[in-house]
Amino acid sequence: MEFKKNILGIGAGYVGAPSMVMIASKCPDYKVTVVDINPQRIAAWNSEELPVYEPGLEEIVRKTRGKNLFFSTDVEEEIRKSDIIFVCVNTPTKTFGAGAGMAADLQYWEKTARQILENSPSSKIVVEKSTLPIKTAQAMERILSSGKGDITFDVLSNPEFMAEGTAVNDLEYPDRVLIGSRETPRGLAARRQLVDIYARWVPSEKIITSNIWSAELSKLVANAFLAQRVSSVNSISALCEKADADISEVAYAVGMDSRIGAKFLKAGIGFGGSCFKKDILNLVYLCRFYGLPEVADYWESVVRINEYQQDRFIANVLQSMFNTLAGKKICVLGFAFKADTGDTRESPAIYITRKLLAEHAEVVISDPKALSNAALDLADEKGTIRYVEDPYKAAAGCHALAVMTDWELYRRLDYRKIYESMVKPAFIFDGRNILDHRQCFDIGFNVFPIGKPALTRF
Ligand code: NAD
Ligand code: UGA
C-alpha cells in the first residue's frame, strides 16, 4: 500500500510508543514507525508481551501492527524515509557535571538531533515530544541548520500530557493538544501539518497553538502545578494528623470550590513517576539560571515536601511498631508508582522499602504488574526481600501491611482472611488511603492512614 506520509517516532518508551500507536490507529493512510536503540524493547513491541503495561494499548497494537504501524531498530534508515519525526527519547535528570541532580540530561536528545541531520536526504518536520528545558528547540534548530545544502528542518514543540495507567484514554480524548512553532510563514506551515494530524480525532477547539517557547515551558509548568497540588494536600495531611482533622474531608470540602477543583488532592506517600521530580528540578534549575532564586526556592519546596511525606511515613511505621522493625516482616502492597502501570520509576515504594531494610525488617513485596521492575530497583540491596504476586501469600506471616500503590484490587481483598494469617498485633499502614479503615480496625488491625486519626488498640 502507498502511504500518504511517513511518520517516525524516535524512542519506543512509555510516551513514544503509545503516542505513535494512537496516531497509527487514527491515520490508517500514514505509515507510522517507532524506532529505538534498545533492541530488546523493539523485540518486545514486536512480540505478544508488550514492554509497557497500559490498559487498552495491546488491543490497538494488535489492530495496527504490521498494517501501518512498525517497530524497528534501524534508526538511520527510518530517519531517511520519514516526513515528520517525533523525538520521544528520555530526558532524565543529569547525574554528572554542571547542573548534576537538577538540569535535564540532553545527551540522548542531542544524539538524535545529529542523527537526523546526518541521515536526511530531504526536508523534514522535527517535533519535540520529550519534555525539554525552554529554548531546547533553538539548540535543535542550530544543530539541524549546521548542514549544507537546501534541506530544511522545521522544529515544533508538541509536549505530551498523557499520564501512565490512563495513556490510551488521555491520548484518544486529550484535554488539549499543544503545538508550538516559530511564527514565521514556514513555522506556521509546519504547525498546520501537525494540526492536521491531530484534527483526525481531536476536536479543533482542543488543539491549541502557541509560540515555541511557551509550548516548551507549558509542559514543565503543567507538571509542576500538578505535583504542587499533591504536595499541598500532603503538607496539610501532616497537620490533620496533629489536629484530629481528616484530610479526605478537608480535601473534599476544599475541592468542591469550582475555582480549586477536586482532582489531584489525594493525600498519600507522595508522588512518584519518572517526570514530576525531574521536571520540577529542571524548572528550578532554569529559574536559578535566569537569576530567579526566589522562584526556584518556591518550586523546589514541592519536591522537599514530597521527601518529607515519605520520611514521615517511615517514622510513623517505626514509632507505631514499638521503635524496632528488626526481624519483623513487612508486606509492601504495591510497588508501581501508581495503579494500572508496571512502571516503578521514582516510586515512593523504592525509598520506603530501602528504609525498612535499613531497619533490618524483612520485606515481602507484592504487585500485580511491577515485580520484575521492583527486583531490578532493589538488586543492590543486601537485606531479606521476597517477591510474591499473590497478596494473600505475601501477607501471611507478616507483622504489618504497607499499602504503597492504589491498585483497585487492594480495596477488594478479604482483610479478615489476611488478618488471620498475620502475626499479632497486626498493623496496616495505608499509604494511599484506599482501604475501609473502620472495617479493618473492627477485624482487629491497628490502622494508620495518612492525614487521619489512627485507629489503634494501644
Ligand atoms: P523511556 O525511557 O520509557 O523511553 C525513552 C526511549 O528512548 C528508551 O527506550 C531509549 O532506549 C530510547 N532512546 C534514547 N536515545 C535514543 C536514540 N538516540 N535513538 C533511539 N532511541 C533512543 O522514557 P519515557 O517515559 O517514554 O519519556 C520520554 C520523554 O517523554 C521524557 O522527556 C519524558 O519527560 C516525557 N514524558 C513522559 C511521560 C510519561 O508518562 N512517561 C509523559 C509525558 C512526557
Ligand atoms: C504525570 C502527569 O499527570 C501527566 O499529565 C504528564 O504527562 C506526565 O506526568 C509526564 O510528564 O510524565 P504520571 O506521572 O504518569 O503523569 O501520573 P499521575 O497520575 O500524574 O501521578 C503522579 C504521581 O502522583 C503518582 O505517584 C500518583 O500516585 C501521585 N498522586 C496523584 C497523588 O499522590 N495524589 C493525587 O491526587 C494524584
Coordinates of C-alpha atoms and ligand atoms in Angstrom, one line a residue:
M1 CA 0.0 0.0 0.0
E2 CA 1.1 3.6 -0.8
F3 CA 1.1 5.7 2.4
K4 CA 0.5 9.5 2.2
K5 CA 3.1 10.3 4.8
N6 CA 5.9 8.6 6.8
I7 CA 5.7 9.4 10.5
L8 CA 8.6 8.4 12.7
G9 CA 8.8 8.2 16.5
I10 CA 12.3 8.0 17.9
G11 CA 12.2 6.4 21.4
A12 CA 9.9 3.4 22.0
G13 CA 9.3 4.1 25.6
Y14 CA 6.2 4.9 27.8
V15 CA 5.5 8.1 25.7
G16 CA 6.9 7.4 22.2
A17 CA 5.2 4.0 21.6
P18 CA 1.7 4.8 22.9
S19 CA 1.5 8.2 21.2
M20 CA 2.7 6.8 17.9
V21 CA 0.3 3.8 18.3
M22 CA -2.6 6.3 18.6
I23 CA -1.5 8.2 15.5
A24 CA -1.3 4.9 13.6
S25 CA -4.8 3.9 14.7
K26 CA -6.3 7.3 13.8
C27 CA -4.4 7.8 10.5
P28 CA -4.5 4.5 8.5
D29 CA -3.2 6.3 5.4
Y30 CA 0.0 7.2 7.2
K31 CA 2.8 4.8 7.8
V32 CA 4.0 5.1 11.4
T33 CA 7.3 3.6 12.5
V34 CA 8.7 3.6 16.0
V35 CA 12.5 3.1 16.4
D36 CA 14.7 2.6 19.4
I37 CA 18.4 1.9 20.1
N38 CA 17.3 -0.8 22.6
P39 CA 16.8 -4.0 20.6
Q40 CA 15.1 -5.8 23.5
R41 CA 12.5 -3.1 23.7
I42 CA 11.8 -3.2 19.9
A43 CA 11.6 -7.0 20.0
A44 CA 9.1 -6.8 22.9
W45 CA 7.0 -4.3 20.9
N46 CA 7.0 -6.8 18.0
S47 CA 6.0 -9.7 20.4
E48 CA 2.9 -10.8 22.2
E49 CA 4.3 -9.5 25.5
L50 CA 4.5 -5.7 25.2
P51 CA 7.2 -4.0 27.2
V52 CA 4.8 -1.4 28.7
Y53 CA 1.5 -2.3 30.5
E54 CA -1.2 0.2 29.7
P55 CA -4.9 -0.7 29.8
G56 CA -6.3 -0.9 26.2
L57 CA -2.9 -0.5 24.5
E58 CA -2.5 -4.1 23.5
E59 CA -5.7 -4.2 21.5
I60 CA -4.8 -1.2 19.4
V61 CA -1.3 -2.5 18.8
R62 CA -2.8 -5.8 17.6
K63 CA -5.1 -4.0 15.2
T64 CA -2.4 -1.7 13.6
R65 CA 0.9 -3.6 13.9
G66 CA 2.1 -4.8 10.5
K67 CA -0.5 -2.7 8.7
N68 CA 0.6 0.8 9.2
L69 CA 2.5 0.5 12.5
F70 CA 6.0 -0.8 12.6
F71 CA 8.7 -1.1 15.3
S72 CA 12.4 -1.2 14.2
T73 CA 15.9 -0.7 15.4
D74 CA 17.1 0.8 12.1
V75 CA 17.1 4.4 13.3
E76 CA 19.1 5.8 10.4
E77 CA 17.1 4.1 7.6
E78 CA 13.8 5.2 9.1
I79 CA 15.0 8.8 9.5
R80 CA 15.9 8.8 5.8
K81 CA 12.4 7.7 4.8
S82 CA 10.4 9.9 7.2
D83 CA 8.5 13.2 6.6
I84 CA 7.7 14.0 10.2
I85 CA 9.8 12.9 13.1
F86 CA 8.6 12.9 16.7
V87 CA 11.5 12.9 19.1
C88 CA 10.4 10.9 22.2
V89 CA 13.7 10.0 23.8
N90 CA 14.3 10.1 27.5
T91 CA 15.5 13.3 29.2
P92 CA 16.4 12.3 32.7
T93 CA 18.0 14.4 35.4
K94 CA 21.7 14.9 34.8
T95 CA 23.8 12.9 37.2
F96 CA 27.2 14.4 36.4
G97 CA 29.0 17.7 35.8
A98 CA 27.3 21.1 35.8
G99 CA 23.7 21.0 37.0
A100 CA 24.0 17.5 38.3
G101 CA 20.9 16.4 40.2
M102 CA 18.9 19.3 38.7
A103 CA 19.3 20.0 35.0
A104 CA 18.0 17.8 32.2
D105 CA 20.5 15.4 30.6
L106 CA 20.2 16.2 26.9
Q107 CA 22.7 13.7 25.6
Y108 CA 20.1 11.3 24.1
W109 CA 18.2 14.2 22.6
E110 CA 21.3 15.8 21.1
K111 CA 22.5 12.4 19.6
T112 CA 19.1 12.2 17.9
A113 CA 19.4 15.7 16.5
R114 CA 22.7 14.8 15.0
Q115 CA 21.5 11.5 13.6
I116 CA 18.6 13.4 11.9
L117 CA 21.0 15.8 10.4
E118 CA 23.3 13.1 9.1
N119 CA 20.6 10.9 7.7
S120 CA 18.2 13.3 6.0
P121 CA 18.2 13.4 2.2
S122 CA 15.1 15.6 2.2
S123 CA 13.5 18.3 4.3
K124 CA 11.6 17.3 7.5
I125 CA 9.4 18.5 10.3
V126 CA 11.0 17.6 13.7
V127 CA 8.7 17.5 16.6
E128 CA 9.8 17.7 20.2
K129 CA 7.6 15.3 22.2
S130 CA 10.0 14.7 25.0
T131 CA 9.8 17.1 27.9
L132 CA 12.6 19.6 27.5
P133 CA 14.0 22.8 29.0
I134 CA 12.8 26.0 27.5
K135 CA 14.9 27.0 24.4
T136 CA 15.9 23.5 23.5
A137 CA 14.2 24.0 20.2
Q138 CA 16.7 26.7 19.4
A139 CA 19.6 24.4 20.1
M140 CA 17.8 21.7 17.9
E141 CA 17.5 24.3 15.1
R142 CA 21.1 25.3 15.4
I143 CA 22.3 21.7 15.1
L144 CA 19.9 20.9 12.2
S145 CA 20.8 24.0 10.3
S146 CA 24.5 23.3 10.5
G147 CA 24.3 21.0 7.5
K148 CA 25.0 22.1 3.9
G149 CA 22.6 22.2 1.0
D150 CA 18.9 23.1 0.6
I151 CA 17.5 20.7 3.1
T152 CA 15.4 22.4 5.8
F153 CA 14.1 21.4 9.2
D154 CA 11.2 22.9 10.9
V155 CA 11.2 22.3 14.7
L156 CA 7.9 22.2 16.5
S157 CA 7.2 21.6 20.2
N158 CA 4.3 19.2 20.9
P159 CA 4.7 18.2 24.5
E160 CA 2.8 15.1 25.7
F161 CA 0.4 15.4 28.6
M162 CA -0.7 11.8 28.9
A163 CA -0.4 10.0 32.3
E164 CA 0.6 6.4 32.7
G165 CA -2.2 4.0 33.5
T166 CA -4.6 6.1 31.5
A167 CA -2.4 6.7 28.5
V168 CA -4.8 5.3 25.9
N169 CA -7.8 7.4 27.1
D170 CA -5.6 10.5 27.5
L171 CA -4.2 10.2 24.0
E172 CA -7.6 9.5 22.5
Y173 CA -9.5 12.2 24.4
P174 CA -6.9 14.7 25.4
D175 CA -7.8 17.8 27.4
R176 CA -5.8 19.7 24.9
V177 CA -3.0 19.2 22.3
L178 CA -0.4 21.9 22.4
I179 CA 1.6 22.8 19.3
G180 CA 4.3 25.4 19.5
S181 CA 6.1 26.7 16.4
R182 CA 8.1 29.6 15.1
E183 CA 5.7 32.3 14.0
T184 CA 7.3 32.6 10.5
P185 CA 5.5 31.5 7.3
R186 CA 7.5 28.2 7.3
G187 CA 6.9 27.7 11.0
L188 CA 3.2 28.3 10.6
A189 CA 3.0 25.9 7.6
A190 CA 4.7 23.2 9.6
R191 CA 2.3 23.8 12.5
R192 CA -0.6 23.3 10.1
Q193 CA 0.7 19.9 9.1
L194 CA 0.8 18.8 12.7
V195 CA -2.6 20.3 13.5
D196 CA -4.0 18.3 10.5
I197 CA -2.8 15.0 12.1
Y198 CA -4.4 15.6 15.4
A199 CA -7.6 17.0 13.8
R200 CA -8.3 13.5 12.6
W201 CA -9.6 12.7 16.1
V202 CA -9.2 15.7 18.4
P203 CA -11.9 18.5 18.3
S204 CA -10.4 21.7 16.9
E205 CA -11.1 23.7 20.0
K206 CA -8.8 21.4 21.9
I207 CA -5.9 21.8 19.5
I208 CA -4.1 24.9 20.8
T209 CA -1.1 26.6 19.2
S210 CA 1.5 29.0 20.7
N211 CA 5.0 30.2 20.2
I212 CA 7.6 27.5 20.6
W213 CA 9.0 28.7 23.9
S214 CA 5.5 28.9 25.5
A215 CA 4.8 25.3 24.4
E216 CA 8.1 24.1 25.9
L217 CA 7.5 25.9 29.2
S218 CA 3.8 25.0 29.5
K219 CA 4.8 21.3 29.8
L220 CA 7.2 21.9 32.7
V221 CA 4.7 24.2 34.4
A222 CA 1.7 21.8 34.0
N223 CA 3.7 19.1 35.7
A224 CA 4.9 21.5 38.4
F225 CA 1.3 22.6 39.1
L226 CA 0.0 19.0 39.3
A227 CA 2.8 18.0 41.7
Q228 CA 2.3 21.2 43.7
R229 CA -1.3 20.1 44.4
V230 CA -0.1 16.7 45.6
S231 CA 2.5 18.3 47.9
S232 CA -0.1 20.9 49.1
V233 CA -2.5 18.2 50.2
N234 CA 0.2 16.1 51.7
S235 CA 1.6 19.0 53.7
I236 CA -1.9 19.5 55.2
S237 CA -2.2 15.8 55.9
A238 CA 0.6 16.2 58.4
L239 CA -1.4 19.0 60.1
C240 CA -4.5 16.8 60.1
E241 CA -2.7 14.1 62.0
K242 CA -1.7 16.5 64.7
A243 CA -5.1 18.2 64.9
D244 CA -7.5 15.3 64.6
A245 CA -8.9 16.5 61.3
D246 CA -9.4 14.2 58.4
I247 CA -7.5 15.0 55.1
S248 CA -10.2 13.3 52.9
E249 CA -12.9 15.5 54.4
V250 CA -10.7 18.6 54.2
A251 CA -9.7 17.9 50.5
Y252 CA -13.3 17.2 49.6
A253 CA -14.6 20.5 51.2
V254 CA -11.7 22.5 49.6
G255 CA -12.0 20.8 46.2
M256 CA -15.8 21.5 46.0
D257 CA -14.8 25.1 45.3
S258 CA -15.0 25.1 41.5
R259 CA -12.1 27.5 41.4
I260 CA -9.9 24.9 43.1
G261 CA -11.4 21.7 41.7
A262 CA -11.4 18.2 43.1
K263 CA -8.6 16.5 41.1
F264 CA -5.1 15.8 42.4
L265 CA -6.0 16.3 46.0
K266 CA -5.5 12.7 47.2
A267 CA -3.1 12.6 50.1
G268 CA -0.6 9.7 50.1
I269 CA 3.0 8.7 50.5
G270 CA 4.0 11.3 47.8
F271 CA 4.2 11.5 44.1
G272 CA 6.4 9.1 42.1
G273 CA 6.9 8.5 38.4
S274 CA 9.7 9.5 36.1
C275 CA 8.6 13.0 35.4
F276 CA 7.3 15.2 38.3
K277 CA 10.5 15.4 40.3
K278 CA 12.7 15.5 37.2
D279 CA 10.6 18.3 35.6
I280 CA 10.3 20.4 38.7
L281 CA 14.1 20.2 39.3
N282 CA 14.6 21.2 35.7
L283 CA 12.3 24.2 36.3
V284 CA 14.2 25.0 39.5
Y285 CA 17.5 24.9 37.6
L286 CA 16.1 27.1 34.8
C287 CA 14.9 29.7 37.4
R288 CA 18.3 29.8 39.0
F289 CA 20.0 30.0 35.6
Y290 CA 17.8 33.0 34.8
G291 CA 18.6 34.7 38.1
L292 CA 15.3 34.0 39.9
P293 CA 16.3 32.3 43.2
E294 CA 13.0 33.1 45.0
V295 CA 11.0 31.4 42.2
A296 CA 13.4 28.5 42.2
D297 CA 13.1 28.0 46.0
Y298 CA 9.3 28.2 45.8
W299 CA 9.1 25.3 43.3
E300 CA 11.9 23.3 45.0
S301 CA 9.8 23.2 48.1
V302 CA 7.3 21.0 46.2
V303 CA 10.0 18.3 46.0
R304 CA 11.1 18.8 49.6
I305 CA 7.5 18.2 50.9
N306 CA 7.4 15.1 48.8
E307 CA 10.5 13.8 50.5
Y308 CA 9.2 14.9 53.9
Q309 CA 6.0 12.9 53.3
Q310 CA 7.9 9.7 52.7
D311 CA 10.1 10.2 55.7
R312 CA 7.0 10.9 57.9
F313 CA 5.5 7.6 56.7
I314 CA 8.7 5.6 57.7
A315 CA 8.9 7.4 61.0
N316 CA 5.3 6.5 61.7
V317 CA 5.8 2.8 60.9
L318 CA 8.9 2.7 63.1
Q319 CA 7.3 4.5 66.1
S320 CA 4.0 2.7 65.9
M321 CA 5.7 -0.7 65.8
F322 CA 7.4 0.0 69.2
N323 CA 10.5 1.6 67.7
T324 CA 12.0 -1.5 66.3
L325 CA 11.5 -3.3 62.9
A326 CA 14.5 -5.6 63.2
G327 CA 13.4 -9.2 62.2
K328 CA 9.8 -8.1 61.6
K329 CA 8.1 -9.0 58.3
I330 CA 6.5 -6.1 56.4
C331 CA 4.3 -6.8 53.4
V332 CA 4.6 -4.0 50.9
L333 CA 1.3 -4.0 48.9
G334 CA 2.1 -2.3 45.6
F335 CA 5.4 -1.2 44.1
A336 CA 4.3 0.7 41.0
F337 CA 4.4 4.5 41.4
K338 CA 0.6 4.5 40.7
A339 CA -2.1 2.0 39.8
D340 CA -2.5 0.4 36.4
T341 CA 1.1 0.5 35.4
G342 CA 4.2 -1.7 35.9
D343 CA 6.4 1.4 36.0
T344 CA 8.3 1.9 39.2
R345 CA 10.5 4.9 38.3
E346 CA 10.8 7.2 41.3
S347 CA 8.1 5.1 43.1
P348 CA 7.9 6.1 46.8
A349 CA 7.9 2.3 47.4
I350 CA 11.6 2.2 46.5
Y351 CA 12.7 4.7 49.1
I352 CA 10.4 3.3 51.7
T353 CA 11.4 -0.3 51.1
R354 CA 15.1 0.7 51.4
K355 CA 14.4 2.4 54.7
L356 CA 12.5 -0.6 56.0
L357 CA 15.5 -2.8 55.1
A358 CA 17.9 -0.4 56.7
E359 CA 15.9 -1.0 60.0
H360 CA 16.5 -4.8 59.3
A361 CA 12.9 -5.5 58.6
E362 CA 12.2 -8.4 56.2
V363 CA 10.2 -7.2 53.3
V364 CA 7.7 -9.1 51.2
I365 CA 6.8 -7.2 48.0
S366 CA 3.6 -7.8 46.1
D367 CA 2.3 -6.1 43.0
P368 CA 0.2 -7.3 40.0
K369 CA 2.4 -5.8 37.3
A370 CA 5.6 -4.3 38.8
L371 CA 7.5 -7.2 40.4
S372 CA 10.2 -7.5 37.8
N373 CA 10.9 -3.8 37.9
A374 CA 10.9 -3.9 41.7
A375 CA 13.6 -6.7 41.6
L376 CA 15.7 -4.5 39.3
D377 CA 15.3 -1.4 41.5
L378 CA 16.4 -3.3 44.6
A379 CA 19.0 -5.5 43.0
D380 CA 21.8 -4.0 45.1
E381 CA 20.0 -4.5 48.4
K382 CA 21.6 -7.0 50.9
G383 CA 18.5 -7.4 53.1
T384 CA 15.9 -10.1 53.0
I385 CA 13.4 -9.4 50.3
R386 CA 10.8 -11.7 48.8
Y387 CA 8.6 -11.0 45.7
V388 CA 5.2 -12.7 45.9
E389 CA 2.5 -11.7 43.4
D390 CA -0.4 -13.3 45.4
P391 CA -1.3 -10.7 48.1
Y392 CA -2.7 -13.4 50.4
K393 CA 0.5 -15.4 50.3
A394 CA 2.6 -12.2 50.6
A395 CA 0.8 -11.1 53.7
A396 CA 0.8 -14.5 55.5
G397 CA 3.2 -14.5 58.5
C398 CA 3.8 -10.7 58.3
H399 CA 3.6 -8.2 61.2
A400 CA 2.4 -5.3 59.0
L401 CA 0.9 -4.3 55.7
A402 CA 2.2 -1.1 54.0
V403 CA 0.0 0.0 51.1
M404 CA 2.2 1.8 48.6
T405 CA 0.1 1.7 45.4
D406 CA -3.6 2.5 44.9
W407 CA -4.4 -0.7 42.9
E408 CA -8.1 -1.3 42.9
L409 CA -7.5 -5.0 43.8
Y410 CA -6.2 -4.0 47.2
R411 CA -9.6 -2.4 48.1
R412 CA -11.3 -5.7 47.5
L413 CA -9.1 -8.1 49.4
D414 CA -10.5 -10.2 52.2
Y415 CA -8.8 -8.5 55.1
R416 CA -10.3 -10.9 57.6
K417 CA -8.6 -13.8 55.9
I418 CA -5.4 -11.7 55.7
Y419 CA -5.6 -10.7 59.4
E420 CA -5.9 -14.3 60.4
S421 CA -2.7 -15.3 58.6
M422 CA -0.6 -12.5 60.2
V423 CA 1.4 -12.1 63.4
K424 CA -0.5 -10.2 66.1
P425 CA -0.7 -7.4 66.9
A426 CA -1.2 -6.8 63.2
F427 CA -0.7 -3.3 61.6
I428 CA -1.9 -1.6 58.4
F429 CA -0.2 1.5 57.2
D430 CA -2.4 2.7 54.4
G431 CA -0.1 5.0 52.4
R432 CA -2.8 5.6 49.8
N433 CA -5.9 5.9 52.0
I434 CA -7.7 3.3 49.9
L435 CA -8.9 0.8 52.5
D436 CA -12.0 0.8 54.7
H437 CA -10.2 1.8 57.8
R438 CA -13.1 1.3 60.2
Q439 CA -13.7 -2.2 58.9
C440 CA -10.0 -3.2 59.1
F441 CA -10.0 -1.9 62.7
D442 CA -13.1 -3.9 63.5
I443 CA -11.4 -7.0 62.1
G444 CA -8.5 -6.5 64.6
F445 CA -5.9 -4.5 62.8
N446 CA -4.2 -1.3 64.2
V447 CA -4.8 1.0 61.3
F448 CA -2.6 4.0 60.4
P449 CA -4.0 6.1 57.5
I450 CA -2.4 9.3 56.0
G451 CA -3.8 12.5 57.4
K452 CA -6.5 10.9 59.6
P453 CA -6.6 9.8 63.2
A454 CA -5.1 6.3 63.7
L455 CA -7.4 3.5 64.8
T456 CA -5.4 1.6 67.3
R457 CA -6.0 -0.6 70.4
F458 CA -3.0 0.7 72.3
Ligands
NAD1 P1 11.6 6.0 28.3 O1 12.9 5.9 29.0 O2 10.5 5.0 28.6 O3 11.7 5.9 26.7 C1 12.7 6.6 26.0 C2 13.3 5.6 24.9 O4 14.2 6.4 24.1 C3 14.1 4.5 25.5 O5 13.5 3.3 25.1 C4 15.5 4.7 24.9 O6 16.2 3.5 24.6 C5 15.2 5.5 23.6 N1 16.3 6.3 23.1 C6 17.2 7.0 23.8 N2 18.1 7.6 22.9 C7 17.7 7.2 21.7 C8 18.2 7.4 20.4 N3 19.3 8.2 20.1 N4 17.6 6.8 19.3 C9 16.6 6.0 19.5 N5 16.0 5.7 20.7 C10 16.6 6.3 21.8 O7 11.0 7.5 28.6 P2 9.5 8.0 28.5 O8 8.9 7.8 29.8 O9 8.9 7.5 27.3 O10 9.8 9.5 28.4 C11 10.3 10.1 27.2 C12 10.1 11.6 27.3 O11 8.7 11.9 27.4 C13 10.7 12.3 28.5 O12 11.2 13.6 28.1 C14 9.6 12.4 29.5 O13 9.7 13.5 30.3 C15 8.4 12.7 28.5 N6 7.1 12.4 29.0 C16 6.9 11.2 29.7 C17 5.6 10.8 30.1 C18 5.4 9.5 30.8 O14 4.2 9.3 31.2 N7 6.3 8.6 31.0 C19 4.5 11.7 29.8 C20 4.8 12.9 29.2 C21 6.1 13.2 28.8
UGA2 C1 2.0 13.0 35.1 C2 1.0 14.0 34.6 O1 -0.2 13.7 35.2 C3 0.9 13.9 33.1 O2 0.0 14.9 32.6 C4 2.3 14.1 32.4 O3 2.2 14.0 31.0 C5 3.2 13.1 33.0 O4 3.3 13.2 34.4 C6 4.6 13.2 32.5 O5 5.0 14.3 32.1 O6 5.3 12.2 32.6 P1 2.0 10.4 35.6 O7 3.3 10.7 36.4 O8 2.1 9.3 34.7 O9 1.5 11.7 34.8 O10 0.9 10.1 36.7 P2 0.0 11.0 37.7 O11 -1.4 10.5 37.6 O12 0.2 12.4 37.4 O13 0.6 10.6 39.1 C7 1.9 11.0 39.5 C8 2.1 10.7 41.0 O14 1.3 11.5 41.8 C9 1.7 9.2 41.3 O15 2.7 8.7 42.2 C10 0.4 9.4 42.0 O16 0.1 8.3 42.9 C11 0.6 10.7 42.7 N1 -0.7 11.4 43.0 C12 -1.5 11.8 42.0 C13 -1.1 11.5 44.4 O17 -0.4 11.1 45.3 N2 -2.3 12.2 44.6 C14 -3.1 12.7 43.7 O18 -4.1 13.2 44.0 C15 -2.7 12.5 42.3

